[in-house]
CSV table of C-alpha atoms in Angstrom, one decimal:
chain,number,residue,atom,x,y,z
C,112,UNK,CA,23.7,-3.3,1.8
C,113,UNK,CA,20.8,-2.3,-0.3
C,114,UNK,CA,17.4,-1.2,0.9
C,115,UNK,CA,14.0,-0.9,-0.6
C,116,UNK,CA,10.7,0.5,0.7
C,117,UNK,CA,8.1,-1.2,-1.6
C,118,UNK,CA,8.5,-4.9,-2.2
C,119,UNK,CA,6.3,-7.8,-3.1
C,120,UNK,CA,4.2,-9.5,-0.5
C,121,UNK,CA,4.9,-13.2,-0.3
C,122,UNK,CA,1.9,-15.4,-1.0
C,123,UNK,CA,0.5,-17.1,2.1
C,124,UNK,CA,-2.5,-18.9,0.5
C,125,UNK,CA,-3.4,-20.5,-2.8
C,126,UNK,CA,-5.6,-17.6,-3.7
C,127,UNK,CA,-2.7,-15.2,-3.2
C,128,UNK,CA,-0.2,-17.3,-5.0
C,129,UNK,CA,-2.2,-17.4,-8.2
C,130,UNK,CA,-2.2,-13.6,-8.6
C,131,UNK,CA,1.2,-13.0,-7.0
C,132,UNK,CA,3.1,-12.0,-10.2
C,133,UNK,CA,0.2,-9.8,-11.4
C,134,UNK,CA,-0.4,-7.4,-8.5
C,135,UNK,CA,2.8,-7.5,-6.6
C,136,UNK,CA,5.7,-6.9,-9.1
C,137,UNK,CA,9.1,-6.5,-7.3
C,138,UNK,CA,12.8,-6.7,-7.9
C,139,UNK,CA,12.7,-10.4,-8.7
C,140,UNK,CA,10.1,-9.7,-11.4
C,141,UNK,CA,11.0,-8.7,-14.9
C,142,UNK,CA,8.8,-5.7,-14.5
C,143,UNK,CA,11.2,-4.1,-12.2
C,144,UNK,CA,13.9,-4.0,-14.9
C,145,UNK,CA,11.7,-2.7,-17.6
C,146,UNK,CA,12.9,0.9,-17.2
C,147,UNK,CA,16.2,0.1,-18.9
C,148,UNK,CA,14.1,-1.0,-21.9
C,149,UNK,CA,11.8,2.1,-22.0
C,150,UNK,CA,11.9,4.5,-24.9
C,151,UNK,CA,10.9,8.1,-24.4
C,152,UNK,CA,9.0,8.0,-27.7
C,153,UNK,CA,6.8,5.1,-26.7
C,154,UNK,CA,3.2,6.1,-26.3
C,155,UNK,CA,2.0,4.8,-22.9
C,156,UNK,CA,-1.7,4.5,-22.4
C,157,UNK,CA,-3.1,6.9,-19.8
C,158,UNK,CA,-3.8,5.5,-16.3
C,159,UNK,CA,-7.4,5.7,-15.2
C,160,UNK,CA,-7.5,5.3,-11.4
C,161,UNK,CA,-11.3,5.1,-11.4
C,162,UNK,CA,-11.8,2.4,-14.0
C,163,UNK,CA,-8.6,0.4,-14.7
C,164,UNK,CA,-8.5,-3.3,-13.8
C,165,UNK,CA,-11.2,-5.8,-12.9
C,166,UNK,CA,-12.3,-8.0,-10.0
C,167,UNK,CA,-11.2,-11.6,-10.1
C,168,UNK,CA,-14.3,-13.6,-9.0
C,169,UNK,CA,-12.3,-16.8,-8.6
C,170,UNK,CA,-9.6,-15.6,-6.4
C,171,UNK,CA,-11.5,-12.7,-4.9
C,172,UNK,CA,-8.9,-10.0,-5.5
C,173,UNK,CA,-8.7,-6.8,-7.5
C,174,UNK,CA,-8.8,-3.1,-7.4
C,175,UNK,CA,-11.0,-1.8,-4.6
C,176,UNK,CA,-12.9,0.3,-7.0
C,177,UNK,CA,-14.3,-2.9,-8.5
C,178,UNK,CA,-15.1,-4.7,-5.3
C,179,UNK,CA,-18.5,-6.4,-5.7
C,180,UNK,CA,-21.5,-5.5,-3.5
C,181,UNK,CA,-21.3,-8.9,-1.6
C,182,UNK,CA,-17.7,-7.9,-0.6
C,183,UNK,CA,-18.5,-4.3,0.2
C,184,UNK,CA,-21.3,-5.3,2.4
C,185,UNK,CA,-19.1,-7.3,4.8
C,186,UNK,CA,-19.0,-6.0,8.3
C,187,UNK,CA,-15.6,-5.5,9.8
C,188,UNK,CA,-14.6,-4.7,13.4
C,189,UNK,CA,-10.8,-4.2,13.4
C,190,UNK,CA,-8.3,-2.3,11.2
C,191,UNK,CA,-4.8,-3.9,11.5
C,192,UNK,CA,-1.6,-2.3,10.2
C,193,UNK,CA,1.1,-4.8,9.3
C,194,UNK,CA,4.8,-4.4,8.8
C,195,UNK,CA,5.9,-7.1,6.3
C,196,UNK,CA,9.6,-8.2,6.3
C,197,UNK,CA,10.8,-8.7,2.8
C,198,UNK,CA,14.5,-8.7,3.5
C,199,UNK,CA,16.8,-11.4,2.1
C,200,UNK,CA,19.8,-11.7,4.5
C,201,UNK,CA,21.3,-14.5,2.4
C,202,UNK,CA,21.7,-12.1,-0.5
C,203,UNK,CA,22.6,-9.1,1.8
C,204,UNK,CA,19.4,-7.4,0.7
C,205,UNK,CA,17.7,-5.5,3.5
C,206,UNK,CA,14.3,-3.9,2.8
C,207,UNK,CA,12.2,-1.4,4.5
C,208,UNK,CA,8.9,-3.0,5.5
C,209,UNK,CA,6.1,-3.1,3.1
C,210,UNK,CA,3.1,-1.6,4.9
C,211,UNK,CA,-0.4,-3.0,4.4
C,212,UNK,CA,-3.8,-2.9,6.2
C,213,UNK,CA,-6.0,-5.8,7.1
C,214,UNK,CA,-9.7,-5.6,7.8
C,215,UNK,CA,-10.9,-8.2,10.3
C,216,UNK,CA,-14.4,-9.5,9.7
C,217,UNK,CA,-17.0,-9.5,12.4
C,218,UNK,CA,-18.1,-12.9,11.2
C,219,UNK,CA,-16.6,-15.5,8.8
C,220,UNK,CA,-18.0,-15.1,5.3
C,221,UNK,CA,-18.4,-17.9,2.8
C,222,UNK,CA,-18.0,-17.2,-0.9
C,223,UNK,CA,-17.8,-20.0,-3.5
C,224,UNK,CA,-17.4,-22.5,-0.8
C,225,UNK,CA,-14.4,-20.7,0.7
C,226,UNK,CA,-14.5,-19.3,4.2
C,227,UNK,CA,-13.0,-15.8,4.5
C,228,UNK,CA,-12.1,-14.1,7.8
C,229,UNK,CA,-10.3,-10.9,6.7
C,230,UNK,CA,-9.2,-8.9,3.7
C,231,UNK,CA,-6.0,-7.1,3.0
C,232,UNK,CA,-6.4,-3.6,1.6
C,233,UNK,CA,-3.2,-1.9,0.4
C,234,UNK,CA,-1.6,0.2,-2.2
C,235,UNK,CA,0.3,-1.9,-4.7
C,236,UNK,CA,2.2,-1.4,-7.9
C,237,UNK,CA,0.0,-1.3,-10.9
C,238,UNK,CA,1.2,-1.4,-14.5
C,239,UNK,CA,3.2,1.2,-16.5
C,240,UNK,CA,0.7,3.8,-17.7
C,241,UNK,CA,1.1,7.5,-18.2
C,242,UNK,CA,-0.2,9.7,-15.4
C,243,UNK,CA,-1.7,12.5,-17.5
C,244,UNK,CA,-2.1,14.7,-14.4
C,245,UNK,CA,1.7,15.3,-14.5
C,246,UNK,CA,2.0,18.8,-16.0
C,247,UNK,CA,5.2,20.2,-17.5
C,248,UNK,CA,6.8,16.8,-17.1
C,249,UNK,CA,5.9,15.2,-20.4
C,250,UNK,CA,9.3,13.5,-20.5
C,251,UNK,CA,8.8,11.5,-17.4
C,252,UNK,CA,8.4,7.8,-18.1
C,253,UNK,CA,6.1,5.5,-16.1
C,254,UNK,CA,8.1,2.7,-14.5
C,255,UNK,CA,11.2,4.8,-14.4
C,256,UNK,CA,10.3,8.1,-12.9
C,257,UNK,CA,7.1,7.0,-11.1
C,258,UNK,CA,4.9,4.0,-10.8
C,259,UNK,CA,1.1,4.1,-10.7
C,260,UNK,CA,-0.4,2.5,-7.6
C,261,UNK,CA,-3.6,0.5,-7.5
C,262,UNK,CA,-5.7,0.4,-4.3
C,263,UNK,CA,-6.0,-3.4,-3.9
C,264,UNK,CA,-8.4,-5.5,-2.0
C,265,UNK,CA,-7.6,-9.2,-1.4
C,266,UNK,CA,-9.9,-11.6,0.5
C,267,UNK,CA,-8.1,-13.9,3.0
C,268,UNK,CA,-9.1,-17.2,4.4
C,269,UNK,CA,-7.4,-16.5,7.8
C,270,UNK,CA,-7.6,-13.8,10.4
C,271,UNK,CA,-4.1,-13.8,11.9
C,272,UNK,CA,-1.2,-11.7,10.5
C,273,UNK,CA,0.6,-13.2,7.5
C,274,UNK,CA,3.8,-15.1,8.2
C,275,UNK,CA,5.8,-12.2,6.8
C,276,UNK,CA,4.5,-9.8,9.5
C,277,UNK,CA,7.1,-8.8,12.0
C,278,UNK,CA,5.0,-6.1,13.7
C,279,UNK,CA,1.4,-5.1,13.7
C,280,UNK,CA,-1.0,-2.6,15.3
C,281,UNK,CA,-4.7,-3.1,15.6
C,282,UNK,CA,-7.4,-0.5,15.9
C,283,UNK,CA,-11.1,-1.0,16.7
C,284,UNK,CA,-13.7,0.1,14.1
C,285,UNK,CA,-17.0,1.7,14.8
C,286,UNK,CA,-19.7,-0.9,15.2
C,287,UNK,CA,-21.4,-1.8,11.9
C,288,UNK,CA,-18.6,-0.5,9.7
C,289,UNK,CA,-18.5,-2.2,6.3
C,290,UNK,CA,-15.7,-2.7,3.7
C,291,UNK,CA,-17.6,-0.6,1.3
C,292,UNK,CA,-18.0,2.2,3.8
C,293,UNK,CA,-14.3,2.5,4.1
C,294,UNK,CA,-13.5,2.2,0.4
C,295,UNK,CA,-16.1,4.8,-0.5
C,296,UNK,CA,-14.6,7.3,1.8
C,297,UNK,CA,-11.2,6.9,0.1
C,298,UNK,CA,-12.7,7.1,-3.4
C,299,UNK,CA,-14.7,10.2,-2.5
C,300,UNK,CA,-11.5,12.2,-1.9
C,301,UNK,CA,-9.6,10.5,-4.7
C,302,UNK,CA,-7.0,9.2,-2.3
C,303,UNK,CA,-6.5,6.2,-4.6
C,304,UNK,CA,-5.0,8.5,-7.2
C,305,UNK,CA,-1.5,7.7,-6.1
C,306,UNK,CA,2.0,7.3,-7.5
C,307,UNK,CA,5.0,5.5,-6.0
C,308,UNK,CA,8.3,7.4,-6.4
C,309,UNK,CA,11.8,6.0,-7.0
C,310,UNK,CA,13.5,4.8,-3.9
C,311,UNK,CA,16.8,3.7,-5.3
C,312,UNK,CA,18.4,3.4,-8.8
C,313,UNK,CA,17.6,-0.3,-8.8
C,314,UNK,CA,13.9,0.0,-9.7
C,315,UNK,CA,12.5,0.0,-6.3
C,316,UNK,CA,9.6,2.2,-5.0
C,317,UNK,CA,8.5,4.1,-2.0
C,318,UNK,CA,5.1,5.3,-0.8
C,319,UNK,CA,3.3,2.4,0.9
C,320,UNK,CA,4.0,3.9,4.4
C,321,UNK,CA,2.8,7.3,3.3
C,322,UNK,CA,-0.4,5.8,2.0
C,323,UNK,CA,-1.0,3.7,5.1
C,324,UNK,CA,-0.6,6.6,7.5
C,325,UNK,CA,-2.8,8.9,5.5
C,326,UNK,CA,-5.6,6.4,5.2
C,327,UNK,CA,-5.4,5.5,8.9
C,328,UNK,CA,-5.5,9.2,9.9
C,329,UNK,CA,-8.5,9.8,7.6
C,330,UNK,CA,-10.4,7.0,9.2
C,331,UNK,CA,-9.6,8.3,12.7
C,332,UNK,CA,-10.7,11.8,11.8
C,333,UNK,CA,-14.0,10.3,10.4
C,334,UNK,CA,-14.4,8.3,13.7
C,335,UNK,CA,-14.5,5.0,11.8
C,336,UNK,CA,-11.4,4.0,13.8
C,337,UNK,CA,-12.6,4.7,17.3
C,338,UNK,CA,-9.3,5.0,19.2
C,339,UNK,CA,-5.9,6.6,18.3
C,340,UNK,CA,-4.1,4.1,20.5
C,341,UNK,CA,-3.5,0.6,19.2
C,342,UNK,CA,-4.8,-2.4,21.1
C,343,UNK,CA,-1.3,-3.9,21.3
C,344,UNK,CA,1.0,-1.0,22.1
C,345,UNK,CA,-1.4,1.7,23.2
C,346,UNK,CA,0.3,4.1,20.7
C,347,UNK,CA,-0.6,6.2,17.8
C,348,UNK,CA,0.3,4.9,14.4
C,349,UNK,CA,2.3,8.1,13.7
C,350,UNK,CA,4.6,7.1,16.6
C,351,UNK,CA,4.9,3.4,15.5
C,352,UNK,CA,5.3,3.8,11.8
C,353,UNK,CA,8.7,5.5,12.1
C,354,UNK,CA,10.3,2.1,13.0
C,355,UNK,CA,11.5,-0.5,10.6
C,356,UNK,CA,11.4,-4.1,11.8
C,357,UNK,CA,13.7,-6.9,10.7
C,358,UNK,CA,12.4,-9.2,13.5
C,359,UNK,CA,9.7,-8.6,16.1
C,360,UNK,CA,12.3,-7.6,18.6
C,361,UNK,CA,14.7,-5.8,16.3
C,362,UNK,CA,13.7,-2.4,15.2
C,363,UNK,CA,15.4,0.8,14.1
C,364,UNK,CA,14.2,4.3,13.4
C,365,UNK,CA,13.6,4.7,9.7
C,366,UNK,CA,11.2,7.5,8.8
C,367,UNK,CA,8.8,6.9,6.0
C,368,UNK,CA,9.3,8.1,2.4
C,369,UNK,CA,6.6,10.0,0.6
C,370,UNK,CA,4.6,9.0,-2.5
C,371,UNK,CA,2.9,11.4,-4.8
C,372,UNK,CA,-0.8,12.3,-4.2
C,373,UNK,CA,-2.2,13.5,-7.4
C,374,UNK,CA,-5.6,14.8,-6.3
C,375,UNK,CA,-5.8,14.6,-2.5
C,376,UNK,CA,-4.9,17.7,-0.5
C,377,UNK,CA,-2.6,16.6,2.3
C,378,UNK,CA,-3.2,17.5,5.9
C,379,UNK,CA,-0.8,17.9,8.7
C,380,UNK,CA,-2.0,17.5,12.3
C,381,UNK,CA,-1.2,15.5,15.4
C,382,UNK,CA,-2.1,12.3,13.4
C,383,UNK,CA,0.1,13.3,10.5
C,384,UNK,CA,3.2,15.1,11.9
C,385,UNK,CA,6.0,16.1,9.6
C,386,UNK,CA,8.3,14.3,12.0
C,387,UNK,CA,7.0,10.9,10.8
C,388,UNK,CA,8.5,11.5,7.3
C,389,UNK,CA,12.0,11.5,6.1
C,390,UNK,CA,13.5,15.0,5.5
C,391,UNK,CA,15.7,13.7,2.8
C,392,UNK,CA,13.3,14.8,0.0
C,393,UNK,CA,10.7,17.4,0.9
C,394,UNK,CA,9.7,18.2,-2.7
C,395,UNK,CA,7.5,15.2,-2.6
C,396,UNK,CA,4.9,16.6,-5.0
C,397,UNK,CA,7.4,16.6,-7.9
C,398,UNK,CA,8.9,13.3,-9.2
C,399,UNK,CA,12.6,13.1,-8.6
C,400,UNK,CA,15.1,11.9,-11.1
C,401,UNK,CA,15.1,8.1,-11.2
C,402,UNK,CA,18.8,7.9,-10.4
C,403,UNK,CA,18.4,9.9,-7.2
C,404,UNK,CA,18.8,7.9,-4.0
C,405,UNK,CA,17.5,8.4,-0.5
């Protein structure tokens, strides 16, 4: 039985489907098998977390750094964390949940004749570019030793959890909070400068849970999220996130794997206890060999 922590999010609307292969590469995509074709002498362009990518005006999706003003000004009142089930039992493939956040709008917003009720905001796989901040590791290859992340915002025309969601926790936001307010707090600390690390030798990646927990904890500390306990379970995310869900009623303990924070200084407190993370690799600030397995 194989496992993976970072997998593609299944499209649930026409707008998602059109950009599905671009922003959510996974094992079924040719991109995941590119490492076997990489040459160490190939000159990868440097990743620029603050400028790469562009906003898609038609599908209303793109890097959060490029979200237009009319999106950033949207008022949101709930911050929902979703566990997405990406397992494929028919192929004996069982995946750790992909973790994403959803911002629930205070009111429906109409853009280009489409009514939007929420927006997914998550760390997704970007493209193979060189992370120049990696010192003394010039031989590491993007797409093999690490994978740059892109802090992605995707407008959704529904409010309920996606059909892939097998568990979710919702937290109220301070009255008047906007999408731009939350994004700017992340950009200010360069928390979007993030790399996924190898999870198995099959070109899969971990780090989405690490990203989700850190962002949630930051918003709690800043009092943007007004309660530590979720509306549904009355529990802190650090207590909930250690579970992997195959179905809503079938969960097992599976601590989260770490990604690589390039610029952000990590904090450990009651919102971010060490016990939430796997102890199988503690040297999380150095990229492991790609053939290492957790």
